[in-house]
């Protein structure tokens, strides 16, 4: 059984910073991607940032100069440092991971429970 648990989030003023963390645990053989999607009210879920175990990253255009994703492959943990937050960053942020569980031949996508980020003065 695989579980993703995320932490962080909350209420912050425009220009402020927050840090999200996500830990993948359980019967894991290999973790390929870890990252975050976000979903604002009335909008589709969109990719914010992701990192491959090799270190390759991808960012959504609107955040790439403000957010930084990092990973600790040894303990299957990812972090999203969010700086200079804007009201349009307000959304529920979902951690995700593409990984192969022990005993399986193919990778699958797993999701965290989601954490609210609200940017407001």
XYZ file of N, CA and C in Angstrom:
363
model
N 0.850 -1.186 0.000
C 0.000 0.000 0.000
C 0.889 1.241 0.000
N 0.518 2.210 -0.832
C 1.287 3.438 -0.991
C 0.449 4.613 -0.506
N 1.112 5.532 0.152
C 0.417 6.701 0.666
C 1.258 7.953 0.431
N 0.617 9.045 0.029
C 1.260 10.343 -0.093
C 0.631 11.273 0.944
N 1.476 11.847 1.772
C 1.001 12.769 2.787
C 1.692 14.109 2.581
N 0.891 15.142 2.438
C 1.459 16.469 2.221
C 1.174 17.369 3.402
N 2.017 18.374 3.548
C 1.870 19.325 4.632
C 2.272 20.708 4.130
N 1.979 21.699 4.933
C 2.236 23.071 4.538
C 0.942 23.707 4.083
N 1.041 24.788 3.380
C -0.154 25.493 2.960
C -0.627 26.452 4.037
N -1.699 27.162 3.739
C -2.254 28.113 4.685
C -2.571 29.433 4.027
N -2.714 30.440 4.868
C -3.065 31.789 4.418
C -1.821 32.678 4.469
N -1.581 33.398 3.396
C -0.412 34.277 3.333
C -0.781 35.535 2.565
N -0.112 36.625 2.878
C -0.354 37.868 2.162
C 0.383 37.871 0.827
N -0.089 38.654 -0.122
C 0.635 38.771 -1.402
C 2.087 39.167 -1.165
N 2.979 38.498 -1.910
C 4.409 38.719 -1.731
C 5.051 37.802 -0.717
N 4.240 37.071 0.026
C 4.752 36.170 1.044
C 5.217 34.843 0.476
N 5.645 33.956 1.378
C 6.186 32.659 0.987
C 5.536 31.536 1.785
N 5.477 30.379 1.169
C 5.033 29.153 1.826
C 5.864 28.000 1.299
N 5.935 26.944 2.095
C 6.642 25.741 1.677
C 5.738 24.537 1.882
N 5.561 23.774 0.798
C 4.805 22.534 0.868
C 5.778 21.359 0.910
N 5.375 20.311 1.607
C 6.161 19.086 1.654
C 5.258 17.907 1.342
N 5.847 16.868 0.766
C 5.089 15.660 0.413
C 5.994 14.454 0.641
N 5.478 13.481 1.356
C 6.220 12.254 1.621
C 5.464 11.067 1.049
N 6.157 10.281 0.241
C 5.592 9.029 -0.277
C 6.102 7.888 0.590
N 5.190 7.051 1.053
C 5.582 5.944 1.936
C 4.816 4.688 1.587
N 5.299 3.578 2.100
C 4.643 2.302 1.852
C 5.538 1.366 1.063
N 4.917 0.444 0.378
C 5.631 -0.584 -0.376
C 6.028 -0.051 -1.751
N 7.104 0.733 -1.783
C 7.542 1.418 -2.988
C 8.809 0.800 -3.530
N 8.792 0.470 -4.827
C 10.000 -0.026 -5.482
C 10.836 1.121 -6.017
N 10.210 2.040 -6.756
C 10.947 3.155 -7.329
C 10.016 4.334 -7.567
N 10.499 5.531 -7.247
C 9.746 6.762 -7.474
C 10.338 7.499 -8.650
N 9.533 7.796 -9.652
C 10.015 8.490 -10.845
C 9.782 9.992 -10.739
N 8.560 10.404 -10.730
C 8.230 11.823 -10.629
C 7.567 12.115 -9.280
N 7.867 13.288 -8.761
C 7.107 13.860 -7.656
C 6.825 15.311 -8.010
N 5.664 15.787 -7.630
C 5.332 17.167 -7.969
C 3.997 17.573 -7.402
N 3.525 18.715 -7.912
C 2.243 19.255 -7.465
C 1.384 19.723 -8.629
N 0.108 19.476 -8.507
C -0.924 20.095 -9.305
C -1.700 21.041 -8.384
N -2.414 21.951 -8.981
C -3.305 22.801 -8.200
C -4.623 22.966 -8.938
N -5.656 23.240 -8.148
C -6.980 23.452 -8.726
C -7.648 24.601 -7.996
N -7.945 25.647 -8.742
C -8.668 26.797 -8.215
C -10.159 26.602 -8.472
N -11.018 27.251 -7.708
C -12.466 27.099 -7.906
C -12.873 27.416 -9.325
N -13.628 26.512 -9.932
C -14.130 26.726 -11.277
C -13.116 26.502 -12.378
N -11.916 26.037 -12.021
C -10.880 25.828 -13.035
C -10.429 24.375 -13.041
N -9.779 23.998 -14.132
C -9.251 22.644 -14.232
C -7.967 22.505 -13.407
N -7.697 21.291 -13.008
C -6.449 21.025 -12.299
C -5.279 21.216 -13.269
N -4.218 21.901 -12.818
C -3.081 22.163 -13.679
C -1.781 21.782 -12.973
N -0.812 21.373 -13.782
C 0.498 21.031 -13.245
C 1.209 22.303 -12.808
N 1.746 22.300 -11.598
C 2.509 23.437 -11.087
C 4.001 23.183 -11.280
N 4.470 22.061 -10.804
C 5.890 21.723 -10.904
C 6.056 20.235 -10.676
N 7.083 19.676 -11.309
C 7.391 18.286 -11.066
C 8.897 18.085 -11.218
N 9.409 17.034 -10.577
C 10.822 16.714 -10.675
C 10.990 15.218 -10.860
N 11.771 14.839 -11.850
C 12.129 13.448 -12.060
C 13.237 13.070 -11.074
N 13.380 11.784 -10.823
C 14.408 11.354 -9.876
C 15.803 11.728 -10.344
N 15.957 11.995 -11.666
C 17.246 12.408 -12.218
C 17.568 13.863 -11.905
N 16.535 14.610 -11.483
C 16.714 16.029 -11.205
C 16.092 16.952 -12.237
N 15.625 16.394 -13.332
C 14.969 17.210 -14.358
C 13.674 17.789 -13.816
N 13.463 19.080 -14.057
C 12.271 19.751 -13.547
C 11.428 20.320 -14.675
N 10.176 20.546 -14.356
C 9.249 21.226 -15.246
C 8.365 22.109 -14.387
N 8.152 23.338 -14.834
C 7.314 24.292 -14.118
C 6.235 24.856 -15.019
N 5.104 25.162 -14.440
C 4.081 25.928 -15.143
C 4.629 27.324 -15.366
N 4.359 27.891 -16.502
C 4.986 29.150 -16.906
C 4.801 30.261 -15.883
N 3.641 30.335 -15.281
C 3.335 31.449 -14.388
C 4.084 31.385 -13.056
N 4.702 30.238 -12.754
C 5.356 30.097 -11.447
C 6.850 29.872 -11.541
N 7.389 29.701 -12.742
C 8.752 29.176 -12.850
C 9.812 30.107 -12.268
N 9.542 31.367 -12.147
C 10.533 32.283 -11.553
C 10.276 32.539 -10.079
N 9.233 31.878 -9.521
C 8.870 32.135 -8.134
C 8.856 30.863 -7.275
N 8.588 29.731 -7.901
C 8.498 28.471 -7.169
C 9.723 27.614 -7.465
N 10.144 26.833 -6.472
C 11.261 25.911 -6.650
C 10.899 24.559 -6.052
N 11.026 23.523 -6.868
C 10.775 22.175 -6.388
C 12.102 21.493 -6.094
N 12.125 20.702 -5.034
C 13.315 19.936 -4.686
C 12.892 18.574 -4.163
N 13.827 17.650 -4.123
C 13.516 16.289 -3.678
C 14.641 15.729 -2.839
N 14.266 14.832 -1.954
C 15.212 13.985 -1.258
C 14.866 12.559 -1.648
N 15.616 12.011 -2.604
C 15.276 10.694 -3.128
C 15.440 9.601 -2.073
N 16.308 9.825 -1.110
C 16.562 8.794 -0.097
C 15.334 8.507 0.755
N 14.506 9.508 0.979
C 13.312 9.273 1.794
C 12.029 9.655 1.076
N 12.113 9.708 -0.257
C 10.907 9.915 -1.090
C 10.103 11.141 -0.652
N 10.810 12.225 -0.463
C 10.178 13.480 -0.039
C 10.419 14.564 -1.084
N 9.397 15.359 -1.327
C 9.509 16.491 -2.237
C 9.061 17.755 -1.516
N 9.630 18.877 -1.955
C 9.302 20.172 -1.373
C 8.986 21.158 -2.478
N 8.060 22.058 -2.214
C 7.759 23.134 -3.144
C 7.876 24.442 -2.371
N 8.928 25.191 -2.657
C 9.118 26.501 -2.053
C 8.436 27.528 -2.939
N 7.481 28.239 -2.381
C 6.693 29.200 -3.143
C 6.972 30.603 -2.612
N 7.581 31.418 -3.451
C 7.930 32.788 -3.060
C 7.131 33.792 -3.878
N 7.066 34.998 -3.381
C 6.361 36.081 -4.060
C 4.964 35.631 -4.496
N 4.230 35.076 -3.572
C 2.911 34.536 -3.881
C 1.943 35.636 -4.288
N 1.057 35.279 -5.211
C 0.077 36.207 -5.752
C -1.331 35.668 -5.492
N -2.335 36.540 -5.484
C -3.705 36.059 -5.267
C -4.118 34.966 -6.255
N -3.603 35.029 -7.466
C -3.962 34.015 -8.460
C -3.319 32.659 -8.192
N -2.441 32.574 -7.202
C -1.890 31.284 -6.773
C -2.838 30.552 -5.821
N -3.900 31.216 -5.405
C -4.855 30.601 -4.487
C -5.503 29.382 -5.134
N -5.393 28.252 -4.456
C -5.918 26.992 -4.987
C -5.693 25.886 -3.947
N -6.267 24.734 -4.220
C -5.901 23.529 -3.485
C -4.732 22.889 -4.232
N -3.662 22.632 -3.518
C -2.468 22.045 -4.114
C -2.417 20.552 -3.773
N -2.271 19.741 -4.811
C -2.242 18.293 -4.659
C -0.859 17.761 -5.012
N -0.239 17.089 -4.068
C 0.993 16.382 -4.346
C 0.675 15.126 -5.168
N 1.569 14.793 -6.086
C 1.377 13.556 -6.825
C 2.736 12.882 -7.041
N 2.680 11.594 -7.340
C 3.892 10.864 -7.642
C 3.600 9.750 -8.642
N 4.503 9.607 -9.590
C 4.478 8.454 -10.489
C 5.532 7.490 -9.963
N 5.087 6.330 -9.532
C 5.996 5.385 -8.904
C 5.559 3.958 -9.184
N 6.490 3.046 -8.965
C 6.191 1.624 -9.106
C 6.169 0.991 -7.722
N 5.032 0.449 -7.317
C 4.982 -0.253 -6.014
C 5.731 -1.575 -6.089
N 6.160 -2.063 -4.958
C 6.773 -3.395 -4.885
C 5.753 -4.432 -5.348
N 6.212 -5.326 -6.215
C 5.341 -6.385 -6.708
C 4.581 -6.049 -7.976
N 4.718 -4.822 -8.439
C 4.058 -4.418 -9.691
C 5.106 -4.243 -10.786
N 4.644 -4.372 -12.039
C 5.556 -4.256 -13.171
C 5.546 -2.855 -13.772
N 4.481 -2.098 -13.534
C 4.348 -0.787 -14.156
C 4.129 0.287 -13.097
N 4.438 1.520 -13.489
C 4.231 2.636 -12.574
C 2.771 3.074 -12.592
N 2.385 3.794 -11.564
C 1.042 4.333 -11.467
C 1.136 5.683 -10.785
N 0.058 6.442 -10.840
C 0.035 7.773 -10.249
C -0.731 7.762 -8.940
N -0.122 8.351 -7.931
C -0.734 8.436 -6.612
C -0.854 9.903 -6.218
N -1.879 10.203 -5.391
C -2.187 11.581 -5.026
C -2.220 11.770 -3.517
N -1.801 12.971 -3.100
C -1.976 13.367 -1.719
C -3.382 13.868 -1.480
N -3.638 14.248 -0.244
C -4.995 14.630 0.142
C -5.343 16.068 -0.249
N -4.358 16.850 -0.638
C -4.597 18.242 -1.007
C -4.432 19.176 0.180
N -3.893 20.358 -0.095
C -3.746 21.364 0.950
C -4.113 22.734 0.371
N -4.846 23.520 1.134
C -5.315 24.816 0.656
C -4.221 25.867 0.802
N -4.003 26.604 -0.262
C -3.128 27.776 -0.241
C -3.982 28.980 -0.605
N -4.037 29.944 0.290
C -4.820 31.153 0.057
C -3.904 32.360 0.167
N -3.900 33.168 -0.887
C -3.079 34.377 -0.922
C -4.029 35.575 -0.951
N -4.037 36.299 0.140
C -4.999 37.401 0.276
C -4.496 38.413 1.286
N -4.824 39.661 1.025
C -4.471 40.716 1.966
C -5.600 40.953 2.958
